[in-house]
Each structure stands twice: as structure tokens, then as C-alpha cells.
């Protein structure tokens, strides 16, 4: 779905950075250091295919910043992977973590393959070999650099990574923290899978609850009844659509790379997902109409457009035709700097990727903390809270002579489980980050858009930690 742009992805991140840097007080040297990619590891290794042939893999791991340890960021499997893309995505991770106060540096990895063209066994060999290359060069470890899922990877790949790492580092007590997004049985945390989509929902909901912002856009407050278009039905797009639908929004269009479908009365993402699984395509979904080209979805009349697939999909060519009032970047880098300028002119609000999709890394942080503490969240306090809640409720009922309903009883008595704590930590993170960025934007009227305000927040936080580290010899 990506298109040609006048400059590379990394250059476009630099452009957005420079645009924001002028609203900060840091000297040029510090800004240059924050912008630079610290370490780039490009590797080549051979893999024997199932048919006996040998194929040379092209893969990367980039650590953009080590101002905090470990570095953090996903690994993507995609044919579009190249050094520039991985560098840009690693830089976005640095800024993303800073904005949501997750104490990590930024990193990203990628293997240039289309996973659909490989068998499960081949993918396992590729993932394990990639991991051992990272171990050899000290590019992975719970205190060094902690990968996670990204486009084209998921729990299965993370399980292979942790297993390979553990086998190469026997006795390392915190080894499970070398990667996040693992299956629960391998040290994962409940709530990680839906985390990015839920974070996207929390972030947009917070903006939609800001009456002044909504008035300016000519929209009503709240997410209920909003017409939403989602591009991409992968893990992020699927869960984003799910949370919007569950909270009363209408998903009028879903797009995937083979096409897009439209239904003004709203689509159910799970039914569409099952249809795609069965037929191999999103198209011809009962009750919906097919759009001629998948990118037509981006130009539909709607309240919120959510690109949740790849970078550069909204650019100088098509931004002028976008009719949405809000563009919410669930993917990394879906809008180019030219598109940003057009949105400013047209009064479209773009909620930027590097904070909006930070739910994944936020919950990764919770998973990593769980791995280092070697205990499940809620294990110590769940029963204590339930006993205490029962006691308080009993006292209230006795003193008032009234009894609460059975439904209320269950709700009040409930002691927090792991997933409750993870979701609540995520909600708190997204809500406060949204407010922080909006405050920066409102307090400086010359800041042109929300992306620039988000970058200002990120630059200030990274700069402070560089200065406090005293790392300038
Ligand atoms: N790949 C996700 C991202 O781009 C998650 C990264 C992580 O959990 O480390 O934010």
C-alpha cells in the first residue's frame, strides 16, 4: 500500500523532529544527538529452504537511542524492510517511549521477507537464527535491547526468540525479559495482545471527550455514533475496530491490501475477520459493498479515519482528498509531512502515531516488569482485596439494613486480576499522555499541529535525561 515520497521515511521523521525542535530551548548539539541513530546492525545469514535451496536473509536491528536501558521496539517481517525504514521506526520508538514515560531507549528490527512465502518450519529457523545473531553481537537481553511483535510477527515468533535466548544463556535468571509479546505460558502478560488497539481507543476517546476540540471540528463530544474507517485488519486494526464498535461507534469501512468493504450501517470486525479467513479476501462480505481500490477507503466521508497498516499511505498525492475530520494514526508513520501541511490547512486533526499507538510498548513495559519480578500481577493482593471488600460491604449492609443486588455484589467484591491492572495502567498512561500533549499545544499557539506538540514533549523528556545523565564528556 505504500507509495513513493520525495524523501525517505527516516528523513520524514527528521523533518517532523526539526519542525518541533524550534519550539524547544535545547542547544543544537543535544538536538543532533537525540535525532541520530546510535547503532545500526545489518546482518546477512543463510537459511536452507524446505526444498533444499539456500537463501540469504537480509535483516536489521537498529538501536536509535540508549539514553535509557534497555532499548525497546518490535521486529517486523515484511518485504518492504530496509535500513532506512528500520532506522525511522527505531527513532519513533525513542520518542514514543519518552512521551508515555516508559523508561526505555528506542529500537526496531526487521527481516526482509514476506512470511506468507515461508513454511512454519522455515520461519522458525529464520527467527531463531536472527536471535542468535543478536546474541552474538550483544544486541539482545533484558538489560540491553528487548524486541517485541510488529508487522508480520506475533506471539509465536516471540516464543521462538525467548527459547533461543534462554538456550544460549543458561542460568540467566531474568532471561524471560529478553523479549515481550510472548504467549502467557512463556512469561507473557495478560492484555498484551489487544494493548495497541485498546491504547488507540483510549487515546482517541480522550480527544473526543474534549468539548472544545470537538466543537472546533464540528463534531459532537464522545465516541458514540461516530463513523469510523479502519485501514488494516491485523492485530492493531482488528482490536481498534472492536473497541470502537463495543463503545457505540460505527465501523463503516474496513480495508485490507486486497480491497475494502463499506456498510453505512456498520461492520462487525470479527465477522469480517472470519469471512476473510474462510474466503481468503475481505471482499464480498454479506451486506457490504466492495470499493474499487483499497485506498478509496482513505477518502471516504467519515468522522475518524484510522490507518492501522503501514507507513506513507496518506501523502502529498491523496491528503487533499481526505474527508475525515480526525485522522488517528494507529500504524507507524502512515501520514507524510506533506500530508500534515495539508491537514493543517484543511483543519483536520491528526492524532500522531508515536503516542497514539504507544499502548503496545506500554504493556510490553508491564510484561518486562513482570518478568523481572517473577510474579504475576495481582497474585499478592487479589484475595486480600476481596476479603476486605466483602468485609466493608457486610458492614454497610448491616448498618444500613439494605442489601445490594447480586450484580453489584460481584462488582464490588472483585479483586484486581492481572488483566484488570494492565488495562487500568494502559488507560492511565494514554489519558495522561493525551492531556500532556494537548496542554503543550494549547499553551503554545504557534505550534501548528498535535504531532509537533507530541515531538516537543518527547524532545524535552529525552533532552532532560541526556543532560541529567551528564553524558557529554
Ligand atoms: N511494535 C510495537 C510498536 O511499534 C511494540 C513495540 C514494543 O512493545 O516494544 O510500538
Coordinates of C-alpha atoms and ligand atoms in Angstrom, one line a residue:
X1 CA 0.0 0.0 0.0
X2 CA 3.0 2.3 0.4
X3 CA 3.8 4.9 -2.2
X4 CA 6.8 6.9 -3.4
X5 CA 7.5 10.1 -1.4
X6 CA 10.0 12.9 -2.1
X7 CA 12.2 11.7 0.7
X8 CA 12.9 8.6 2.8
X9 CA 10.9 7.5 5.9
X10 CA 13.8 8.4 8.2
X11 CA 14.1 11.8 6.5
X12 CA 10.5 12.4 7.1
X13 CA 10.9 11.6 10.8
X14 CA 13.9 14.0 10.9
X15 CA 11.7 16.7 9.2
X16 CA 9.0 16.4 11.8
X17 CA 11.6 16.4 14.5
X18 CA 13.2 19.7 13.1
X19 CA 9.8 21.3 12.8
X20 CA 9.3 20.7 16.6
X21 CA 12.8 21.4 17.7
X22 CA 12.4 25.1 17.1
X23 CA 9.7 25.1 19.9
X24 CA 12.3 23.8 22.4
X25 CA 15.2 25.5 24.2
X26 CA 17.9 22.9 23.7
X27 CA 21.2 23.7 22.0
X28 CA 21.8 22.2 18.6
X29 CA 24.3 19.6 19.8
X30 CA 21.8 18.0 22.1
X31 CA 19.1 18.0 19.4
X32 CA 21.6 16.4 16.9
X33 CA 22.3 13.6 19.4
X34 CA 18.6 13.0 20.1
X35 CA 17.9 12.8 16.4
X36 CA 20.8 10.5 15.5
X37 CA 20.6 6.7 15.2
X38 CA 23.2 5.4 17.6
X39 CA 23.7 1.8 16.4
X40 CA 22.8 0.0 13.2
X41 CA 23.4 -3.7 12.9
X42 CA 22.8 -5.1 9.4
X43 CA 23.2 -8.8 9.0
X44 CA 23.1 -11.4 6.3
X45 CA 22.7 -15.1 7.1
X46 CA 21.9 -18.2 5.1
X47 CA 18.7 -20.4 5.5
X48 CA 18.1 -23.8 4.0
X49 CA 14.6 -23.8 2.5
X50 CA 12.3 -26.8 2.7
X51 CA 13.2 -27.6 -1.0
X52 CA 16.9 -27.8 -0.1
X53 CA 17.9 -24.5 -1.7
X54 CA 19.9 -21.9 0.3
X55 CA 18.6 -18.4 0.7
X56 CA 20.5 -15.4 2.1
X57 CA 18.4 -13.3 4.5
X58 CA 18.7 -9.6 4.9
X59 CA 17.9 -8.4 8.4
X60 CA 18.5 -5.5 10.8
X61 CA 18.4 -4.3 14.3
X62 CA 18.7 -0.6 15.0
X63 CA 19.2 1.0 18.4
X64 CA 18.2 4.6 17.9
X65 CA 18.9 5.7 21.5
X66 CA 20.4 4.3 24.7
X67 CA 19.6 7.3 26.9
X68 CA 17.6 4.7 28.9
X69 CA 18.2 1.0 29.1
X70 CA 17.1 -1.4 27.7
X71 CA 16.3 -0.3 24.2
X72 CA 12.8 -1.4 23.1
X73 CA 11.0 -2.0 19.8
X74 CA 9.3 -4.6 17.7
X75 CA 10.6 -6.8 14.9
X76 CA 8.8 -6.8 11.6
X77 CA 8.7 -9.4 8.8
X78 CA 8.0 -7.6 5.6
X79 CA 9.3 -7.4 2.0
X80 CA 9.5 -3.6 2.4
X81 CA 12.1 -3.8 5.2
X82 CA 15.2 -1.8 4.5
X83 CA 17.8 0.0 6.7
X84 CA 16.1 3.4 6.3
X85 CA 12.7 2.0 7.4
X86 CA 14.1 0.3 10.5
X87 CA 16.0 3.4 11.4
X88 CA 12.9 5.6 11.2
X89 CA 10.8 3.1 13.2
X90 CA 13.5 2.9 15.8
X91 CA 13.6 6.7 16.1
X92 CA 9.8 6.7 16.5
X93 CA 10.2 4.2 19.4
X94 CA 12.5 6.6 21.3
X95 CA 10.0 9.4 21.1
X96 CA 7.1 7.1 21.8
X97 CA 8.6 5.7 25.0
X98 CA 9.5 9.2 26.2
X99 CA 6.0 10.6 25.6
X100 CA 4.3 7.9 27.6
X101 CA 7.0 7.8 30.3
X102 CA 8.1 4.2 29.6
X103 CA 11.8 4.2 30.6
X104 CA 13.3 2.6 27.5
X105 CA 15.5 3.7 24.6
X106 CA 14.2 3.2 21.1
X107 CA 15.0 0.3 18.8
X108 CA 13.5 -1.7 15.9
X109 CA 14.3 -4.8 14.0
X110 CA 13.3 -6.2 10.6
X111 CA 13.7 -9.2 8.4
X112 CA 13.1 -8.6 4.6
X113 CA 10.7 -11.5 4.0
X114 CA 7.1 -12.0 3.2
X115 CA 6.2 -14.5 5.9
X116 CA 3.4 -15.9 3.7
X117 CA 6.0 -17.3 1.3
X118 CA 7.7 -19.4 4.0
X119 CA 6.6 -22.6 5.9
X120 CA 6.3 -22.5 9.7
X121 CA 9.4 -24.5 10.0
X122 CA 11.3 -22.1 7.8
X123 CA 10.0 -19.1 9.8
X124 CA 11.1 -20.8 13.0
X125 CA 14.6 -21.3 11.6
X126 CA 14.8 -17.7 10.4
X127 CA 13.6 -16.3 13.7
X128 CA 16.0 -18.5 15.8
X129 CA 19.0 -17.7 13.6
X130 CA 18.2 -14.0 13.8
X131 CA 18.0 -14.2 17.6
X132 CA 21.4 -16.0 17.8
X133 CA 22.9 -13.3 15.6
X134 CA 21.6 -10.7 18.0
X135 CA 23.0 -12.7 21.0
X136 CA 26.4 -12.9 19.3
X137 CA 26.7 -9.1 18.9
X138 CA 25.1 -8.4 22.3
X139 CA 22.1 -6.8 20.7
X140 CA 19.5 -8.5 22.8
X141 CA 19.0 -9.1 26.6
X142 CA 16.7 -7.9 29.4
X143 CA 19.0 -5.1 30.2
X144 CA 20.3 -4.3 26.7
X145 CA 17.6 -4.5 24.0
X146 CA 14.2 -6.1 24.2
X147 CA 12.3 -6.9 20.9
X148 CA 8.6 -7.4 20.6
X149 CA 6.0 -8.1 17.9
X150 CA 5.4 -5.8 15.0
X151 CA 4.0 -6.0 11.4
X152 CA 4.1 -9.7 10.4
X153 CA 5.2 -11.1 13.7
X154 CA 3.3 -12.2 16.9
X155 CA 3.4 -14.4 20.0
X156 CA 4.7 -17.4 18.1
X157 CA 7.9 -15.6 16.9
X158 CA 8.4 -14.1 20.4
X159 CA 8.2 -17.7 21.9
X160 CA 11.0 -18.8 19.5
X161 CA 13.1 -15.8 20.4
X162 CA 12.9 -16.3 24.2
X163 CA 13.5 -20.0 23.8
X164 CA 16.6 -19.4 21.6
X165 CA 17.9 -16.8 24.0
X166 CA 17.4 -19.0 27.1
X167 CA 19.2 -21.9 25.4
X168 CA 22.2 -19.7 24.7
X169 CA 22.2 -18.0 28.1
X170 CA 21.6 -20.9 30.6
X171 CA 21.1 -19.8 34.2
X172 CA 20.3 -16.2 33.3
X173 CA 17.6 -15.6 35.9
X174 CA 15.9 -12.7 34.1
X175 CA 16.1 -14.2 30.6
X176 CA 12.3 -14.2 30.1
X177 CA 12.6 -10.4 30.0
X178 CA 14.7 -10.5 26.8
X179 CA 11.6 -10.1 24.6
X180 CA 7.9 -9.1 25.1
X181 CA 4.7 -10.0 23.5
X182 CA 5.3 -13.7 24.5
X183 CA 2.5 -16.2 25.0
X184 CA 1.2 -16.2 28.6
X185 CA 2.6 -19.7 29.1
X186 CA 6.1 -18.4 28.2
X187 CA 6.1 -15.3 30.5
X188 CA 3.7 -13.1 28.6
X189 CA 1.3 -10.7 30.3
X190 CA -2.5 -10.8 30.0
X191 CA -3.7 -7.9 27.9
X192 CA -0.6 -7.5 25.7
X193 CA -2.3 -8.8 22.5
X194 CA -5.1 -6.1 22.5
X195 CA -2.9 -3.5 24.0
X196 CA -2.1 -1.3 21.0
X197 CA -5.7 -1.3 19.8
X198 CA -7.0 -0.6 23.2
X199 CA -4.5 2.2 23.7
X200 CA -5.5 3.7 20.3
X201 CA -9.1 3.6 21.5
X202 CA -8.3 5.2 24.9
X203 CA -6.3 8.0 23.2
X204 CA -9.0 8.8 20.6
X205 CA -11.7 8.6 23.2
X206 CA -9.8 11.2 25.4
X207 CA -9.6 13.6 22.4
X208 CA -13.3 13.0 21.6
X209 CA -14.2 13.9 25.2
X210 CA -12.5 17.3 24.9
X211 CA -15.5 19.5 24.1
X212 CA -13.5 22.5 22.8
X213 CA -11.6 20.3 20.4
X214 CA -14.7 18.6 19.1
X215 CA -16.6 22.0 18.7
X216 CA -13.7 23.2 16.5
X217 CA -14.0 20.1 14.3
X218 CA -17.8 20.4 14.2
X219 CA -18.2 17.1 15.9
X220 CA -20.3 16.1 19.0
X221 CA -18.4 15.0 22.1
X222 CA -17.8 11.3 22.8
X223 CA -17.1 8.3 20.5
X224 CA -20.7 7.0 20.4
X225 CA -22.3 7.2 16.9
X226 CA -19.0 8.3 15.3
X227 CA -18.5 7.0 11.7
X228 CA -15.1 5.2 11.7
X229 CA -13.0 3.9 8.8
X230 CA -10.2 1.4 9.7
X231 CA -7.4 0.5 7.2
X232 CA -5.7 -2.8 8.1
X233 CA -7.3 -5.8 9.9
X234 CA -4.1 -7.1 11.6
X235 CA -3.8 -7.2 15.3
X236 CA -3.9 -3.4 15.8
X237 CA -6.7 -2.7 13.3
X238 CA -8.8 -5.6 14.5
X239 CA -8.7 -4.6 18.1
X240 CA -9.1 -0.9 17.4
X241 CA -12.3 -1.6 15.4
X242 CA -13.5 -4.0 18.1
X243 CA -13.2 -1.4 20.9
X244 CA -14.8 1.3 18.8
X245 CA -17.8 -0.9 17.9
X246 CA -18.2 -2.0 21.5
X247 CA -18.4 1.6 22.6
X248 CA -21.1 2.5 20.1
X249 CA -19.2 3.8 17.1
X250 CA -20.0 2.6 13.6
X251 CA -17.2 0.9 11.6
X252 CA -18.5 1.9 8.2
X253 CA -15.4 0.7 6.2
X254 CA -12.6 -1.9 6.7
X255 CA -9.7 -2.0 4.2
X256 CA -7.0 -4.6 3.6
X257 CA -4.5 -4.9 0.9
X258 CA -6.8 -6.9 -1.4
X259 CA -9.6 -4.4 -1.2
X260 CA -12.1 -2.5 1.0
X261 CA -15.7 -3.0 2.1
X262 CA -18.3 -0.5 3.1
X263 CA -21.6 -0.7 5.0
X264 CA -23.1 2.6 6.3
X265 CA -24.9 0.6 9.0
X266 CA -21.6 -0.6 10.5
X267 CA -19.4 -3.7 10.1
X268 CA -18.5 -6.3 12.7
X269 CA -14.8 -6.8 12.7
X270 CA -14.9 -10.4 14.0
X271 CA -17.4 -11.5 11.3
X272 CA -15.3 -9.8 8.6
X273 CA -12.2 -11.5 10.0
X274 CA -13.8 -14.9 9.9
X275 CA -15.1 -14.2 6.3
X276 CA -11.5 -13.3 5.3
X277 CA -10.1 -16.4 6.9
X278 CA -12.7 -18.6 5.0
X279 CA -12.6 -16.9 1.6
X280 CA -9.1 -15.5 1.6
X281 CA -10.4 -12.0 1.0
X282 CA -12.1 -9.2 2.8
X283 CA -14.2 -8.6 -0.4
X284 CA -17.8 -9.8 -1.0
X285 CA -18.7 -9.6 2.7
X286 CA -22.5 -10.2 3.0
X287 CA -24.4 -6.9 3.3
X288 CA -21.4 -4.7 2.4
X289 CA -20.4 -3.2 -0.9
X290 CA -16.8 -3.6 -2.3
X291 CA -14.8 -0.5 -3.0
X292 CA -12.9 -0.4 -6.3
X293 CA -9.5 0.2 -4.8
X294 CA -8.4 -0.3 -1.2
X295 CA -7.0 3.2 -0.9
X296 CA -10.5 4.6 -1.7
X297 CA -11.2 3.8 2.0
X298 CA -8.9 6.7 2.9
X299 CA -11.0 9.2 1.0
X300 CA -14.5 8.2 2.4
X301 CA -16.7 10.7 4.2
X302 CA -16.3 9.8 7.9
X303 CA -15.6 11.3 11.3
X304 CA -12.5 9.3 12.2
X305 CA -10.1 7.7 9.8
X306 CA -7.7 5.1 11.4
X307 CA -4.8 4.0 9.2
X308 CA -3.6 0.8 11.0
X309 CA -1.4 -0.8 8.4
X310 CA 1.9 0.7 7.0
X311 CA 3.7 3.9 6.6
X312 CA 3.3 6.7 3.9
X313 CA -0.3 5.7 2.9
X314 CA -1.6 9.3 3.3
X315 CA 0.8 11.6 1.4
X316 CA 1.0 14.7 -0.8
X317 CA -0.9 12.8 -3.6
X318 CA -4.1 11.9 -1.7
X319 CA -4.2 14.0 1.5
X320 CA -6.2 16.7 -0.3
X321 CA -9.0 14.2 -0.9
X322 CA -9.3 13.0 2.7
X323 CA -12.7 13.9 4.1
X324 CA -12.3 12.6 7.7
X325 CA -12.4 15.2 10.5
X326 CA -9.9 13.2 12.6
X327 CA -7.1 11.0 11.4
X328 CA -5.8 8.7 14.1
X329 CA -2.5 7.1 13.3
X330 CA -2.7 3.6 14.7
X331 CA 0.2 2.5 12.3
X332 CA 3.7 3.9 12.5
X333 CA 4.2 6.8 10.1
X334 CA 1.0 6.5 7.9
X335 CA 1.0 10.2 7.1
X336 CA 3.9 12.1 5.4
X337 CA 5.0 15.6 6.4
X338 CA 3.3 16.9 3.2
X339 CA 0.0 15.4 4.3
X340 CA 0.5 17.1 7.7
X341 CA 0.7 20.5 6.0
X342 CA -2.5 19.8 4.1
X343 CA -4.3 18.8 7.3
X344 CA -3.3 22.0 8.9
X345 CA -4.8 24.0 6.0
X346 CA -7.9 21.9 6.0
X347 CA -8.4 22.0 9.7
X348 CA -8.2 18.2 10.0
X349 CA -6.9 16.9 13.4
X350 CA -4.2 14.3 13.1
X351 CA -3.6 12.4 16.3
X352 CA 0.0 11.2 15.9
X353 CA 1.3 7.7 15.8
X354 CA 4.2 7.9 18.2
X355 CA 1.9 8.5 21.1
X356 CA -1.4 7.1 19.9
X357 CA 0.0 3.6 19.2
X358 CA 2.1 3.5 22.4
X359 CA -0.2 1.0 24.1
X360 CA 1.8 -1.9 22.8
X361 CA 5.1 -0.7 24.2
X362 CA 3.4 0.4 27.4
X363 CA 2.0 -3.1 28.1
X364 CA 5.4 -4.5 27.0
X365 CA 6.9 -2.5 29.8
X366 CA 4.4 -4.1 32.2
X367 CA 5.4 -7.5 30.8
X368 CA 9.1 -6.8 31.3
X369 CA 8.5 -5.7 34.9
X370 CA 6.5 -8.9 35.5
X371 CA 9.4 -10.9 34.1
X372 CA 12.0 -9.2 36.3
X373 CA 9.8 -9.5 39.4
X374 CA 9.0 -13.2 38.6
X375 CA 5.4 -12.8 39.9
X376 CA 2.1 -12.4 38.2
X377 CA 0.3 -9.1 38.8
X378 CA -2.4 -9.4 41.4
X379 CA -1.1 -12.6 42.9
X380 CA -0.4 -10.9 46.3
X381 CA -3.3 -8.6 46.7
X382 CA -6.3 -10.1 44.9
X383 CA -7.5 -12.3 47.7
X384 CA -6.7 -9.6 50.3
X385 CA -8.8 -7.0 48.4
X386 CA -11.7 -9.5 48.0
X387 CA -11.7 -10.2 51.7
X388 CA -11.6 -6.5 52.6
X389 CA -14.3 -5.6 50.1
X390 CA -16.6 -8.4 51.5
X391 CA -16.0 -7.0 55.0
X392 CA -16.7 -3.4 54.0
X393 CA -19.8 -4.4 52.1
X394 CA -21.1 -6.6 55.0
X395 CA -20.7 -3.6 57.4
X396 CA -22.5 -1.3 55.0
X397 CA -25.4 -3.7 54.6
X398 CA -25.6 -4.3 58.3
X399 CA -25.6 -0.7 59.2
X400 CA -28.0 0.4 56.5
X401 CA -30.3 -2.6 56.8
X402 CA -30.3 -2.9 53.0
X403 CA -28.7 -5.4 50.6
X404 CA -27.1 -4.6 47.2
X405 CA -28.1 -6.6 44.1
X406 CA -26.2 -9.7 43.1
X407 CA -24.6 -7.9 40.1
X408 CA -23.4 -5.1 42.3
X409 CA -22.0 -7.6 44.9
X410 CA -19.9 -9.3 42.3
X411 CA -18.6 -6.0 41.0
X412 CA -17.7 -4.6 44.4
X413 CA -16.1 -7.8 45.7
X414 CA -13.9 -8.3 42.7
X415 CA -10.2 -8.2 43.5
X416 CA -8.0 -7.0 40.6
X417 CA -6.6 -9.6 38.3
X418 CA -3.6 -9.2 36.0
X419 CA -5.7 -8.1 33.0
X420 CA -7.6 -5.5 35.1
X421 CA -4.3 -4.0 36.3
X422 CA -2.8 -4.0 32.8
X423 CA -5.8 -2.3 31.3
X424 CA -6.0 0.2 34.0
X425 CA -2.3 1.1 33.7
X426 CA -2.8 1.4 30.0
X427 CA -5.8 3.7 30.3
X428 CA -4.0 5.9 32.8
X429 CA -0.9 6.1 30.5
X430 CA -2.9 7.0 27.4
X431 CA -5.2 9.5 29.1
X432 CA -2.3 11.4 30.8
X433 CA -0.2 11.4 27.6
X434 CA -3.1 12.9 25.6
X435 CA -3.6 15.6 28.2
X436 CA 0.1 16.4 28.4
X437 CA 0.4 16.8 24.6
X438 CA -2.8 18.9 24.4
X439 CA -1.5 21.1 27.2
X440 CA 1.7 21.7 25.3
X441 CA -0.3 22.5 22.2
X442 CA -2.7 24.9 23.9
X443 CA 0.0 26.7 25.9
X444 CA 1.9 27.5 22.7
X445 CA -0.4 28.7 19.9
X446 CA 2.4 28.8 17.4
X447 CA 2.7 25.0 17.4
X448 CA 0.9 24.1 14.2
X449 CA -0.3 20.6 15.0
X450 CA -0.6 17.8 17.5
X451 CA 2.3 15.9 16.0
X452 CA 4.6 18.8 16.6
X453 CA 3.3 19.1 20.2
X454 CA 4.0 15.4 20.7
X455 CA 7.5 15.8 19.4
X456 CA 8.1 18.8 21.7
X457 CA 7.1 16.6 24.6
X458 CA 9.4 13.8 23.5
X459 CA 12.4 16.0 22.8
X460 CA 12.1 17.7 26.2
X461 CA 12.0 14.4 28.0
X462 CA 14.9 12.8 26.1
X463 CA 16.9 16.0 26.4
X464 CA 16.4 16.2 30.2
X465 CA 17.6 12.6 30.6
X466 CA 20.7 13.3 28.5
X467 CA 21.5 16.3 30.5
X468 CA 20.9 14.6 33.8
X469 CA 23.0 11.6 32.7
X470 CA 25.8 14.0 32.1
X471 CA 26.9 12.0 29.1
X472 CA 28.5 14.9 27.3
X473 CA 32.2 14.4 28.1
Ligands
LIG1 N1 5.9 -2.9 17.7 C1 5.2 -2.1 18.6 C2 5.4 -0.6 18.4 O1 5.7 -0.2 17.3 C3 5.5 -2.6 20.1 C4 6.9 -2.4 20.5 C5 7.2 -3.0 21.9 O2 6.3 -3.5 22.5 O3 8.4 -3.0 22.2 O4 5.2 0.2 19.2

